[in-house]
């Protein structure tokens, strides 16, 4: 007996704990075999002989424990099920001891299924499904695409409205549909081009070189648009990695605390107070952010500060969004511009902080590379610019 994709699999499909209803789902070839001994034979015959989707109500009987309890059986026949295999769902009361007894009975030795496959007698067992295995089988059996399979995971793990809506859109095949559309256009263009080549010696112009160039440009433009969307922060169940970067005493920790609305980072007048990266989660405009406050980047520092700066660069390289914080009351220096240029992500915002003080940095003073990205003036003391920063679409 071997275990593999041909085995029947089962799993409890409802959250753990007590509930009015719990569901145990089974999928695989000859899955109906495992209902024998649990329900009255006539109830099983009634629904197994029918095609498509069927259900019935009966009593679930666990012989070893001498338990008889009401339950419902739902059957989805192949190929019209989620996995494109035969699926059985047993619905009963959500009692943890009852579910444990039922799982033990289904998995107990001696319940293997024997059937003929290509005139060869095959014996298969039943086992607990691996995480995501029902969706894996749906993909392998052609029910859903790989992009849709990934979206199922993101739907389950989504923590905010934005994450859920994006995952549902992908689940509906938005990207898959787009790629099929592009493929169809390219195939059609190739066919017309080949036909034009075949009949080039006749006085028929099926498609001109200008038309070919125009259609290719349109396809290229659409592909570039999708590519640009792909470079935006990836919203995942871990959250968008958002990192505060800047020189010491730029006000990064104060801004970090203000956005969180709680004192997560220690703030003092002493330059270089933050020596390690601090992490915190928050939901902003429906998007889950994994925020990191980092040590200010200083040159010619002590060994301890140098180690802190190394961590800052590590966080910056891993970031999906960078808030580049500048002290608006101090002159902008070349080292800040060099630091800004070293940021690899395309999603960065220059935050000119401390606008409540006399300003030495205004928009006109910023170099062109900073102006190419959003610039927001803020003051932690007065709250100026914080709402604009929160609503910035770079998140």
Coordinates of C-alpha atoms in Angstrom, one line a residue:
X1 CA 0.0 0.0 0.0
X2 CA 1.4 3.4 -1.0
X3 CA 0.4 7.0 -0.2
X4 CA 0.2 9.6 -2.8
X5 CA -2.1 11.8 -4.9
X6 CA -4.3 8.8 -5.6
X7 CA -5.1 8.4 -1.9
X8 CA -8.2 9.6 -0.3
X9 CA -7.6 12.6 2.0
X10 CA -9.7 14.0 4.8
X11 CA -9.6 17.0 7.0
X12 CA -11.7 18.9 9.5
X13 CA -12.8 22.0 7.5
X14 CA -14.2 24.1 10.3
X15 CA -12.3 26.0 13.1
X16 CA -11.3 24.1 16.2
X17 CA -13.4 24.5 19.3
X18 CA -17.1 24.0 20.1
X19 CA -19.7 24.9 17.5
X20 CA -23.2 24.1 16.3
X21 CA -21.9 22.5 13.2
X22 CA -18.5 20.9 12.2
X23 CA -17.5 19.6 8.7
X24 CA -15.2 16.7 7.9
X25 CA -14.3 16.7 4.2
X26 CA -13.0 13.7 2.2
X27 CA -11.8 13.7 -1.4
X28 CA -10.4 11.0 -3.7
X29 CA -11.2 7.9 -5.7
X30 CA -13.7 5.4 -4.1
X31 CA -14.2 7.9 -1.3
X32 CA -17.7 6.6 -0.8
X33 CA -16.2 3.4 0.6
X34 CA -15.3 5.2 3.8
X35 CA -19.0 5.9 4.6
X36 CA -19.7 2.2 5.1
X37 CA -20.3 1.3 8.7
X38 CA -20.9 5.0 9.7
X39 CA -24.3 5.4 8.1
X40 CA -27.3 3.2 7.3
X41 CA -26.6 1.4 3.9
X42 CA -29.8 2.6 2.4
X43 CA -28.8 6.3 3.0
X44 CA -25.5 5.8 1.3
X45 CA -27.0 3.9 -1.7
X46 CA -29.6 6.6 -2.1
X47 CA -27.1 9.4 -2.7
X48 CA -24.1 7.5 -4.2
X49 CA -26.2 6.2 -7.1
X50 CA -27.3 9.7 -8.1
X51 CA -25.2 12.0 -10.3
X52 CA -23.9 15.4 -9.4
X53 CA -24.6 17.0 -6.1
X54 CA -26.7 15.2 -3.5
X55 CA -27.3 15.3 0.2
X56 CA -29.2 13.4 2.8
X57 CA -29.8 13.3 6.6
X58 CA -29.1 10.2 8.6
X59 CA -27.6 9.1 11.9
X60 CA -23.8 8.8 12.3
X61 CA -22.9 5.6 14.1
X62 CA -19.6 5.1 15.8
X63 CA -19.6 1.4 16.8
X64 CA -16.5 1.4 19.0
X65 CA -17.8 4.2 21.2
X66 CA -21.4 3.2 20.9
X67 CA -22.4 6.7 19.7
X68 CA -25.3 7.5 17.5
X69 CA -25.9 11.1 16.5
X70 CA -27.7 13.1 13.8
X71 CA -25.6 14.1 10.8
X72 CA -25.9 15.2 7.2
X73 CA -23.9 13.8 4.2
X74 CA -23.1 15.9 1.2
X75 CA -21.8 14.3 -2.0
X76 CA -20.2 16.1 -5.0
X77 CA -19.4 13.8 -7.8
X78 CA -16.3 14.0 -10.1
X79 CA -15.6 16.1 -12.2
X80 CA -18.1 18.7 -10.9
X81 CA -16.4 19.2 -7.5
X82 CA -13.7 21.6 -6.3
X83 CA -10.9 19.0 -6.6
X84 CA -12.5 17.3 -9.7
X85 CA -12.5 14.1 -7.5
X86 CA -15.4 12.6 -5.7
X87 CA -16.0 14.6 -2.5
X88 CA -17.9 13.8 0.7
X89 CA -18.7 16.2 3.5
X90 CA -20.0 14.9 6.8
X91 CA -21.8 17.6 8.8
X92 CA -22.4 17.0 12.4
X93 CA -22.2 18.7 15.8
X94 CA -19.0 20.6 16.5
X95 CA -18.0 18.7 19.6
X96 CA -14.2 18.2 19.8
X97 CA -14.5 14.7 21.4
X98 CA -17.0 13.6 18.7
X99 CA -14.8 14.9 15.9
X100 CA -11.8 13.1 17.4
X101 CA -13.8 9.8 17.6
X102 CA -14.9 10.2 14.0
X103 CA -11.4 11.0 12.7
X104 CA -10.0 8.0 14.6
X105 CA -12.7 5.7 13.1
X106 CA -12.1 7.0 9.5
X107 CA -8.3 6.5 9.9
X108 CA -8.4 3.2 11.7
X109 CA -6.5 0.2 10.2
X110 CA -8.6 -2.1 8.0
X111 CA -10.6 0.6 6.3
X112 CA -8.5 0.7 3.1
X113 CA -10.2 0.7 -0.2
X114 CA -9.6 -1.9 -2.9
X115 CA -10.7 -1.3 -6.5
X116 CA -9.6 -2.1 -10.0
X117 CA -7.5 0.3 -12.0
X118 CA -6.6 -0.7 -15.6
X119 CA -7.6 -4.2 -14.7
X120 CA -5.1 -4.2 -11.8
X121 CA -6.4 -4.5 -8.3
X122 CA -5.2 -1.5 -6.3
X123 CA -5.3 -0.9 -2.5
X124 CA -5.4 2.6 -1.3
X125 CA -5.6 4.1 2.2
X126 CA -7.0 7.3 3.6
X127 CA -4.9 9.9 5.3
X128 CA -5.1 13.4 6.8
X129 CA -4.7 16.0 4.1
X130 CA -1.5 18.1 4.0
X131 CA -2.0 21.9 4.4
X132 CA -3.6 23.2 1.2
X133 CA -3.9 19.8 -0.4
X134 CA -7.5 20.2 -1.5
X135 CA -6.5 23.3 -3.4
X136 CA -3.4 21.5 -4.7
X137 CA -5.5 18.8 -6.2
X138 CA -7.9 21.4 -7.7
X139 CA -4.8 22.9 -9.5
X140 CA -3.3 19.5 -10.6
X141 CA -6.7 18.4 -11.9
X142 CA -7.2 21.6 -13.9
X143 CA -10.0 23.1 -11.8
X144 CA -8.1 26.3 -11.1
X145 CA -4.9 28.0 -12.4
X146 CA -1.7 28.4 -10.4
X147 CA -2.5 32.1 -9.9
X148 CA -5.9 31.2 -8.6
X149 CA -4.5 28.6 -6.2
X150 CA -2.2 31.2 -4.8
X151 CA -5.1 33.6 -4.5
X152 CA -7.0 31.1 -2.4
X153 CA -4.2 31.2 0.1
X154 CA -4.2 35.0 0.1
X155 CA -8.0 35.1 0.6
X156 CA -7.7 32.8 3.6
X157 CA -4.8 34.8 5.1
X158 CA -6.1 38.3 4.3
X159 CA -6.3 40.6 7.3
X160 CA -7.6 43.8 5.8
X161 CA -10.3 44.9 3.4
X162 CA -7.7 45.8 0.7
X163 CA -6.0 42.5 1.0
X164 CA -9.2 40.6 0.7
X165 CA -10.5 42.6 -2.3
X166 CA -7.2 42.2 -4.2
X167 CA -7.1 38.4 -3.4
X168 CA -10.7 38.0 -4.6
X169 CA -10.0 39.9 -7.8
X170 CA -7.0 37.5 -8.5
X171 CA -9.1 34.5 -7.6
X172 CA -11.6 35.6 -10.3
X173 CA -8.7 35.2 -12.7
X174 CA -8.0 38.9 -13.4
X175 CA -4.3 38.3 -14.2
X176 CA -5.0 35.0 -16.0
X177 CA -7.7 36.6 -18.1
X178 CA -5.4 39.4 -19.0
X179 CA -2.6 37.1 -20.1
X180 CA -5.1 35.0 -22.2
X181 CA -6.2 38.2 -23.9
X182 CA -2.6 39.2 -24.7
X183 CA -1.9 35.7 -26.0
X184 CA -4.9 35.8 -28.3
X185 CA -3.9 39.1 -29.7
X186 CA -0.4 37.9 -30.4
X187 CA -1.6 34.7 -32.0
X188 CA -4.0 36.6 -34.2
X189 CA -1.3 39.1 -35.2
X190 CA 1.1 36.2 -36.1
X191 CA -1.5 34.6 -38.2
X192 CA -2.3 37.8 -40.2
X193 CA 1.5 38.4 -40.6
X194 CA 2.1 34.9 -41.9
X195 CA -0.8 35.2 -44.3
X196 CA 0.6 38.5 -45.6
X197 CA 3.9 36.8 -46.2
X198 CA 2.3 33.9 -48.0
X199 CA 0.4 36.3 -50.4
X200 CA 3.1 39.0 -50.7
X201 CA 3.3 38.5 -54.5
X202 CA -0.4 39.2 -54.9
X203 CA -2.0 42.6 -55.0
X204 CA -3.6 42.0 -51.5
X205 CA -2.4 43.8 -48.4
X206 CA -3.7 41.8 -45.5
X207 CA -1.8 43.8 -42.9
X208 CA 0.8 46.6 -43.3
X209 CA 4.1 47.0 -41.4
X210 CA 2.7 50.1 -39.8
X211 CA -0.3 48.2 -38.5
X212 CA 2.0 45.4 -37.1
X213 CA 4.1 48.0 -35.4
X214 CA 1.1 49.8 -34.0
X215 CA -0.5 46.6 -32.5
X216 CA 2.8 45.5 -31.0
X217 CA 3.2 48.9 -29.4
X218 CA -0.3 48.7 -27.9
X219 CA 0.5 45.2 -26.5
X220 CA 3.8 46.4 -25.2
X221 CA 2.1 49.3 -23.4
X222 CA -0.4 47.0 -21.7
X223 CA 2.4 44.6 -20.6
X224 CA 4.4 47.6 -19.2
X225 CA 1.3 48.7 -17.3
X226 CA 1.0 45.3 -15.7
X227 CA 4.7 45.2 -15.0
X228 CA 4.5 48.6 -13.2
X229 CA 1.6 47.4 -11.1
X230 CA 3.8 44.4 -10.2
X231 CA 6.4 46.7 -8.8
X232 CA 4.0 48.3 -6.3
X233 CA 4.2 47.0 -2.7
X234 CA 3.1 43.4 -2.5
X235 CA 0.2 43.3 -0.1
X236 CA 0.5 40.0 1.8
X237 CA -0.7 38.5 5.1
X238 CA 2.7 39.6 6.5
X239 CA 2.0 43.2 5.6
X240 CA 3.8 45.7 3.4
X241 CA 7.4 46.2 4.7
X242 CA 7.7 49.9 5.4
X243 CA 11.0 51.2 6.7
X244 CA 11.9 54.6 8.2
X245 CA 15.4 55.8 6.9
X246 CA 17.4 58.9 7.5
X247 CA 20.2 60.6 9.4
X248 CA 20.3 60.6 13.2
X249 CA 17.9 63.1 14.9
X250 CA 15.7 63.5 11.8
X251 CA 12.7 62.6 13.9
X252 CA 12.2 59.0 12.5
X253 CA 11.3 57.5 15.9
X254 CA 8.9 60.4 16.8
X255 CA 7.1 59.9 13.4
X256 CA 7.1 56.2 13.9
X257 CA 5.4 56.6 17.3
X258 CA 2.9 59.2 16.0
X259 CA 1.7 57.0 13.2
X260 CA 1.3 54.1 15.6
X261 CA -0.4 56.4 18.1
X262 CA 1.7 54.8 20.9
X263 CA 5.2 55.2 22.2
X264 CA 6.9 52.1 20.7
X265 CA 10.3 53.7 20.1
X266 CA 12.3 55.6 22.8
X267 CA 12.6 59.3 21.9
X268 CA 15.1 61.7 23.4
X269 CA 17.0 64.8 22.5
X270 CA 20.2 62.7 22.4
X271 CA 21.5 62.1 18.8
X272 CA 21.4 58.4 17.8
X273 CA 19.1 57.1 20.5
X274 CA 17.8 54.3 18.3
X275 CA 20.4 51.6 18.0
X276 CA 18.3 48.7 16.8
X277 CA 15.4 48.2 14.4
X278 CA 12.0 48.3 15.9
X279 CA 9.0 46.6 14.3
X280 CA 5.2 47.2 14.7
X281 CA 2.1 46.4 12.7
X282 CA -0.7 48.8 11.8
X283 CA -3.5 49.1 9.3
X284 CA -3.5 52.2 7.2
X285 CA -6.2 53.0 4.7
X286 CA -7.2 49.4 4.7
X287 CA -3.6 48.1 4.1
X288 CA -1.6 46.1 6.7
X289 CA 1.8 47.6 7.2
X290 CA 4.8 46.0 8.9
X291 CA 6.6 49.2 10.0
X292 CA 10.3 49.3 10.9
X293 CA 12.1 52.2 12.7
X294 CA 15.8 52.1 12.1
X295 CA 19.0 53.6 13.5
X296 CA 20.1 56.9 11.9
X297 CA 22.8 56.4 9.3
X298 CA 26.0 58.1 10.5
X299 CA 29.5 58.0 9.1
X300 CA 32.7 57.6 11.2
X301 CA 30.8 56.1 14.1
X302 CA 31.7 53.8 16.9
X303 CA 31.7 50.0 16.5
X304 CA 28.3 49.8 18.1
X305 CA 26.8 52.5 15.9
X306 CA 28.4 50.8 12.8
X307 CA 26.6 47.5 13.7
X308 CA 23.3 49.4 14.0
X309 CA 23.8 51.1 10.6
X310 CA 24.5 47.7 9.0
X311 CA 21.1 46.5 10.3
X312 CA 19.5 49.7 8.9
X313 CA 20.9 49.0 5.4
X314 CA 19.7 45.4 5.7
X315 CA 16.1 46.6 6.5
X316 CA 16.4 49.2 3.7
X317 CA 17.3 46.5 1.1
X318 CA 14.4 44.3 2.2
X319 CA 11.9 47.2 2.2
X320 CA 8.9 47.5 -0.1
X321 CA 8.2 51.1 0.9
X322 CA 10.8 53.5 2.3
X323 CA 10.0 56.7 4.3
X324 CA 13.1 58.8 3.8
X325 CA 12.9 61.3 6.7
X326 CA 14.7 64.6 6.4
X327 CA 15.1 67.2 9.2
X328 CA 13.6 70.3 7.7
X329 CA 15.3 72.6 10.2
X330 CA 18.8 71.5 9.0
X331 CA 20.6 72.0 5.8
X332 CA 20.4 69.1 3.2
X333 CA 23.8 67.5 2.7
X334 CA 25.3 65.4 0.0
X335 CA 25.4 62.3 2.3
X336 CA 21.6 62.4 2.5
X337 CA 21.3 62.5 -1.3
X338 CA 23.7 59.6 -1.5
X339 CA 21.7 57.6 1.0
X340 CA 18.5 58.4 -0.9
X341 CA 20.1 57.2 -4.1
X342 CA 21.1 53.9 -2.5
X343 CA 17.4 53.0 -1.8
X344 CA 16.6 50.2 -4.2
X345 CA 12.8 50.1 -4.0
X346 CA 10.8 52.3 -6.4
X347 CA 8.3 53.0 -3.6
X348 CA 9.8 55.8 -1.6
X349 CA 8.5 59.0 0.0
X350 CA 10.6 61.9 1.2
X351 CA 9.3 63.2 4.5
X352 CA 10.5 66.7 5.3
X353 CA 10.0 66.6 9.1
X354 CA 9.9 69.2 11.9
X355 CA 8.0 71.9 9.9
X356 CA 7.1 73.6 13.2
X357 CA 10.7 74.8 13.4
X358 CA 12.5 77.4 11.2
X359 CA 12.8 75.7 7.8
X360 CA 16.1 75.3 6.0
X361 CA 14.7 72.7 3.5
X362 CA 11.9 73.6 1.1
X363 CA 10.7 71.7 -2.0
X364 CA 12.8 73.9 -4.3
X365 CA 16.0 72.8 -2.4
X366 CA 15.4 69.1 -3.0
X367 CA 17.4 67.4 -5.8
X368 CA 15.5 66.2 -8.8
X369 CA 15.7 62.5 -7.8
X370 CA 13.8 63.3 -4.6
X371 CA 11.2 65.4 -6.5
X372 CA 10.6 62.4 -8.8
X373 CA 8.8 60.7 -5.8
X374 CA 6.2 62.0 -3.4
X375 CA 7.3 64.6 -0.9
X376 CA 5.3 65.3 2.3
X377 CA 6.0 68.0 4.9
X378 CA 5.2 66.9 8.4
X379 CA 5.4 68.0 12.0
X380 CA 4.9 65.4 14.8
X381 CA 4.4 68.3 17.3
X382 CA 1.5 70.0 15.4
X383 CA 0.3 67.0 13.3
X384 CA 0.8 68.8 10.1
X385 CA 1.0 66.6 7.0
X386 CA 0.3 63.3 8.9
X387 CA -3.1 62.7 7.2
X388 CA -1.5 63.4 3.8
X389 CA 1.3 60.9 4.6
X390 CA -1.2 58.3 5.6
X391 CA -3.3 58.7 2.5
X392 CA -0.3 58.7 0.1
X393 CA -0.9 56.1 -2.6
X394 CA 2.7 54.7 -2.3
X395 CA 1.4 52.5 0.5

